[in-house]
Short mmCIF file of C-alpha atoms in Angstrom, two decimals:
data_model
loop_
_atom_site.label_atom_id
_atom_site.label_comp_id
_atom_site.label_asym_id
_atom_site.label_seq_id
_atom_site.Cartn_x
_atom_site.Cartn_y
_atom_site.Cartn_z
CA MET A 9 54.46 31.21 -0.83
CA SER A 10 54.94 28.79 -3.61
CA ASP A 11 51.93 26.76 -4.88
CA SER A 12 53.61 23.38 -3.68
CA HIS A 13 54.47 25.06 -0.23
CA LEU A 14 50.88 25.98 -0.25
CA SER A 15 49.68 22.64 -1.33
CA LYS A 16 51.51 20.89 1.44
CA THR A 17 50.52 23.48 4.26
CA ARG A 18 46.85 23.16 3.79
CA GLY A 19 47.04 19.28 3.11
CA MET A 20 48.55 18.97 6.39
CA GLU A 21 45.87 21.35 7.81
CA PHE A 22 43.47 19.12 6.24
CA LEU A 23 44.67 15.77 8.23
CA GLN A 24 44.79 17.74 11.43
CA ARG A 25 41.11 18.57 11.12
CA ALA A 26 40.20 15.45 9.88
CA PHE A 27 41.93 13.67 12.86
CA ALA A 28 40.81 16.05 15.16
CA SER A 29 37.16 15.49 13.77
CA GLU A 30 37.61 11.51 14.13
CA GLN A 31 38.79 12.10 18.01
CA SER A 32 35.70 14.33 19.06
CA CYS A 33 33.46 11.46 17.44
CA LEU A 34 34.91 9.00 19.55
CA VAL A 35 34.50 11.22 22.57
CA ALA A 36 30.97 11.72 21.69
CA LYS A 37 30.31 8.19 21.10
CA LEU A 38 32.03 6.87 24.33
CA ARG A 39 30.13 9.92 26.55
CA SER A 40 26.81 8.67 24.83
CA SER A 41 27.10 5.47 26.64
CA ASP A 42 26.52 7.33 30.15
CA ARG A 43 22.70 6.73 29.06
CA ILE A 44 23.36 3.03 29.41
CA ILE A 45 22.02 2.03 33.02
CA HIS A 46 24.51 -0.87 33.72
CA ASN A 47 28.11 -0.64 33.68
CA GLY A 48 28.51 -3.85 32.60
CA ASP A 49 26.69 -3.44 29.40
CA ARG A 50 28.45 0.20 29.01
CA GLY A 51 31.53 -1.13 29.45
CA ASP A 52 30.73 -3.53 26.63
CA VAL A 53 29.77 -0.72 24.54
CA ASN A 54 32.96 1.40 24.90
CA GLU A 55 35.15 -1.55 24.06
CA GLN A 56 33.53 -2.20 21.02
CA PHE A 57 34.16 1.43 20.23
CA PHE A 58 37.88 1.20 21.01
CA ILE A 59 37.94 -2.16 19.06
CA GLU A 60 36.39 -0.68 15.81
CA VAL A 61 39.26 2.18 16.12
CA LEU A 62 41.77 -0.19 16.16
CA ARG A 63 40.35 -2.24 13.25
CA ASN A 64 40.21 0.57 11.25
CA TYR A 65 43.84 1.76 11.67
CA LEU A 66 45.56 -1.51 11.99
CA PRO A 67 47.06 -3.58 8.70
CA ASN A 68 45.14 -6.91 7.90
CA ARG A 69 48.04 -8.74 9.39
CA TYR A 70 46.60 -7.91 13.07
CA THR A 71 43.41 -8.29 14.04
CA VAL A 72 41.21 -7.06 17.05
CA HIS A 73 39.03 -8.75 20.02
CA LYS A 74 37.96 -8.95 23.07
CA ALA A 75 39.46 -12.44 24.44
CA THR A 76 40.79 -14.42 26.87
CA ILE A 77 44.45 -15.82 26.40
CA LEU A 78 45.45 -19.59 26.57
CA ASP A 79 48.80 -21.49 26.75
CA SER A 80 49.92 -24.61 25.85
CA ASP A 81 50.06 -25.83 29.98
CA GLY A 82 46.42 -25.18 29.71
CA GLN A 83 46.63 -21.85 31.94
CA ALA A 84 44.45 -18.91 31.15
CA SER A 85 44.54 -15.22 31.26
CA ASP A 86 41.78 -12.94 32.82
CA SER A 87 38.91 -11.67 30.26
CA ILE A 88 40.76 -8.92 28.07
CA ASP A 89 38.87 -6.09 27.00
CA VAL A 90 41.05 -5.04 23.64
CA VAL A 91 43.60 -7.59 22.34
CA VAL A 92 45.80 -7.26 19.06
CA HIS A 93 46.75 -10.39 17.71
CA ASP A 94 47.97 -12.18 14.87
CA ARG A 95 45.57 -13.34 12.23
CA GLN A 96 47.83 -14.73 9.51
CA TYR A 97 49.36 -17.70 11.00
CA THR A 98 47.72 -18.33 14.39
CA PRO A 99 43.85 -19.44 14.55
CA THR A 100 41.80 -18.09 17.16
CA LEU A 101 40.30 -20.92 19.83
CA LEU A 102 36.86 -22.04 21.11
CA ASP A 103 35.22 -19.07 19.49
CA SER A 104 31.49 -18.12 20.85
CA GLU A 105 29.69 -15.11 19.79
CA SER A 106 31.50 -12.25 20.55
CA HIS A 107 34.57 -13.80 22.47
CA ARG A 108 37.78 -15.17 21.60
CA TYR A 109 40.36 -17.75 22.89
CA VAL A 110 43.56 -16.65 21.66
CA PRO A 111 47.12 -18.53 21.82
CA ALA A 112 49.61 -16.59 24.15
CA GLU A 113 51.74 -16.91 20.88
CA ALA A 114 49.63 -15.22 18.64
CA VAL A 115 49.50 -11.62 21.00
CA TYR A 116 50.89 -8.60 20.01
CA ALA A 117 49.18 -6.13 22.45
CA VAL A 118 46.47 -6.23 25.58
CA PHE A 119 44.38 -3.38 26.54
CA GLU A 120 42.03 -2.63 29.51
CA CYS A 121 39.33 -0.01 28.75
CA LYS A 122 37.96 2.00 31.70
CA PRO A 123 36.14 5.32 31.70
CA LYS A 124 39.11 7.41 33.04
CA ILE A 125 42.29 6.65 34.01
CA ASP A 126 43.74 7.13 37.53
CA LYS A 127 45.85 5.37 40.20
CA ALA A 128 43.45 2.47 40.78
CA TYR A 129 42.77 1.95 37.11
CA LEU A 130 46.50 1.98 36.29
CA GLU A 131 46.94 -1.11 38.77
CA TYR A 132 43.91 -2.85 37.71
CA ALA A 133 45.44 -2.72 33.90
CA GLY A 134 48.81 -3.82 35.16
CA LYS A 135 46.92 -6.89 36.78
CA LYS A 136 45.64 -7.55 33.24
CA ALA A 137 48.83 -7.29 31.74
CA GLU A 138 50.61 -9.58 34.23
CA SER A 139 48.15 -12.19 33.53
CA VAL A 140 48.84 -12.29 29.89
CA ARG A 141 52.54 -12.09 30.26
CA ARG A 142 52.87 -14.89 32.75
CA LEU A 143 51.28 -17.45 30.19
CA LYS A 144 53.94 -19.95 28.64
CA ARG A 145 54.79 -19.18 25.28
CA THR A 146 56.11 -21.65 22.58
CA SER A 147 58.43 -20.88 19.85
CA VAL A 148 59.58 -23.45 17.23
CA PRO A 149 61.97 -23.40 14.05
CA ILE A 150 60.35 -21.99 10.64
CA PRO A 151 61.24 -24.42 7.66
CA HIS A 152 62.02 -23.09 4.43
CA ALA A 153 63.27 -24.34 1.37
CA GLY A 154 67.18 -24.36 2.45
CA GLY A 155 66.56 -25.29 5.72
CA SER A 156 64.92 -23.36 8.72
CA TYR A 157 65.29 -20.54 10.56
CA PRO A 158 65.45 -20.66 14.32
CA ALA A 159 63.06 -20.50 16.39
CA LYS A 160 61.95 -16.76 17.25
CA PRO A 161 62.65 -15.20 20.35
CA HIS A 162 59.70 -14.07 22.53
CA PHE A 163 59.32 -10.11 22.21
CA GLU A 164 57.43 -8.45 25.36
CA ILE A 165 53.88 -8.09 24.74
CA ILE A 166 52.85 -4.19 24.62
CA ALA A 167 50.13 -3.37 27.44
CA GLY A 168 48.13 -0.46 27.54
CA ILE A 169 44.76 1.35 29.05
CA LEU A 170 42.31 3.16 27.01
CA ALA A 171 39.57 5.75 28.50
CA ILE A 172 37.85 8.50 27.91
CA GLU A 173 39.50 10.87 30.07
CA ALA A 174 42.42 11.19 32.50
CA ASP A 175 41.79 11.95 35.98
CA TRP A 176 44.62 14.16 37.26
CA LYS A 177 43.86 17.99 36.30
CA ASP A 178 47.71 18.22 34.83
CA GLY A 179 46.84 15.07 32.62
CA PHE A 180 49.95 12.84 32.06
CA SER A 181 52.55 14.43 34.18
CA THR A 182 54.19 14.13 37.59
CA SER A 183 51.22 12.70 39.52
CA PHE A 184 50.70 10.47 36.58
CA GLU A 185 54.33 9.43 36.36
CA ASN A 186 54.48 8.57 40.30
CA CYS A 187 51.59 5.90 39.86
CA HIS A 188 52.66 4.57 36.99
CA ALA A 189 56.10 4.00 37.79
CA ALA A 190 54.95 1.80 40.57
CA LEU A 191 53.66 -0.70 37.62
CA THR A 192 57.39 -2.65 36.85
CA GLY A 193 57.99 -6.17 35.61
CA SER A 194 54.98 -8.15 34.23
CA ASN A 195 52.65 -4.98 35.50
CA ARG A 196 54.04 -2.34 33.52
CA LEU A 197 51.95 -0.82 31.06
CA ASN A 198 53.92 0.59 27.72
CA CYS A 199 51.37 3.30 26.42
CA GLY A 200 47.94 4.98 27.32
CA LEU A 201 45.16 7.16 25.89
CA ALA A 202 42.34 9.05 27.28
CA VAL A 203 40.78 10.61 24.10
CA ASP A 204 39.66 13.91 25.48
CA GLY A 205 43.06 14.71 24.60
CA HIS A 206 45.95 12.68 26.28
CA ALA A 207 48.10 9.95 24.95
CA PHE A 208 51.49 8.89 26.72
CA ASP A 209 54.02 5.96 25.73
CA ILE A 210 57.29 4.65 27.07
CA PHE A 211 58.14 2.86 23.59
CA ASN A 212 61.62 5.12 23.27
CA PRO A 213 64.96 3.32 23.90
CA GLY A 214 65.67 4.10 27.55
CA GLY A 215 61.84 4.30 28.60
CA GLY A 216 61.29 7.72 28.46
CA TYR A 217 58.02 9.55 28.40
CA THR A 218 56.45 10.64 25.09
CA TYR A 219 53.46 12.51 25.69
CA CYS A 220 50.88 14.31 23.54
CA LYS A 221 48.36 16.73 24.86
CA SER A 222 46.02 17.62 21.81
CA GLU A 223 43.37 17.10 19.68
CA ASN A 224 44.91 14.97 17.41
CA ALA A 225 46.00 12.89 20.71
CA LEU A 226 44.02 9.93 19.19
CA VAL A 227 45.98 9.57 15.79
CA PHE A 228 49.22 9.99 17.44
CA PHE A 229 48.66 7.15 19.67
CA LEU A 230 47.82 4.80 16.83
CA PHE A 231 50.89 5.98 14.96
CA ARG A 232 52.99 5.26 17.78
CA LEU A 233 51.39 2.06 18.39
CA LEU A 234 51.72 0.98 14.56
CA ASN A 235 55.59 1.79 15.02
CA GLN A 236 55.99 -0.04 18.02
CA LEU A 237 53.95 -3.00 16.17
CA GLN A 238 56.19 -2.88 13.31
CA SER A 239 59.34 -2.92 15.57
CA LEU A 240 58.02 -6.55 16.64
CA GLY A 241 58.26 -8.18 13.59
CA THR A 242 56.12 -11.48 13.22
CA VAL A 243 54.69 -13.64 16.16
CA PRO A 244 56.78 -16.85 16.65
CA ALA A 245 55.88 -20.02 14.95
CA ILE A 246 53.72 -21.76 17.87
CA ASP A 247 54.61 -25.45 18.69
CA TRP A 248 51.04 -27.09 17.97
CA ASN A 249 52.27 -30.06 19.63
CA ALA A 250 52.79 -28.66 22.56
CA TYR A 251 49.00 -27.75 22.75
CA ALA A 252 47.88 -31.19 21.71
CA SER A 253 50.05 -33.10 24.29
CA GLN A 254 47.24 -31.51 26.67
CA LEU A 255 44.31 -33.13 24.81
CA SER A 256 46.28 -36.54 25.11
CA LYS A 257 46.94 -36.83 29.00
#
């Protein structure tokens, strides 16, 4: 075996071990929160663990917060555990200590954090996704030196669920698919991660399932999410006059 082939093999083995170690560390952190008595406090701690992981992997054009989403008609979403949103062109609004208010136009993805993924939590996460996707999003032309680019069409906001484990004995398989398939339209979930070693998404053209069941499920999920975020491009240019008009009424 050549030195270059050995180097490539050892490099891949190192990456696999490193990513597996990161996954096991996250599992340990999430499970350690079981010592917290109150469910709400435990949930807040686990949300922050997931937020930190996403911040570490996503490029600087994205930011990640717990947030409520607002639109130019004055409507608001439910409180969303994890929101991936634009940090380059769109400011957050009315920020408090640890909670952000994000314009609907700035949102790329939303996630619900739960202790496990099962039928009830899938449905709950789907309702949270619907509360965001139903909001109005504006889009205006973008000026440039030679004129202006047309207003950008809106993409579908990615929605998913993040948890410690999957509730089904066979992980994400037939039983899971039967529950997931019931979530349609604005309630549809595009992806999910159970950090004990399971990930799924429906990012491929045609919406077929892609699964990962391994000690590298975390990084598989993150890389697939990164690829999907890249495919969305940049968020639309927000119509700030639409927001201002609500204040003048």
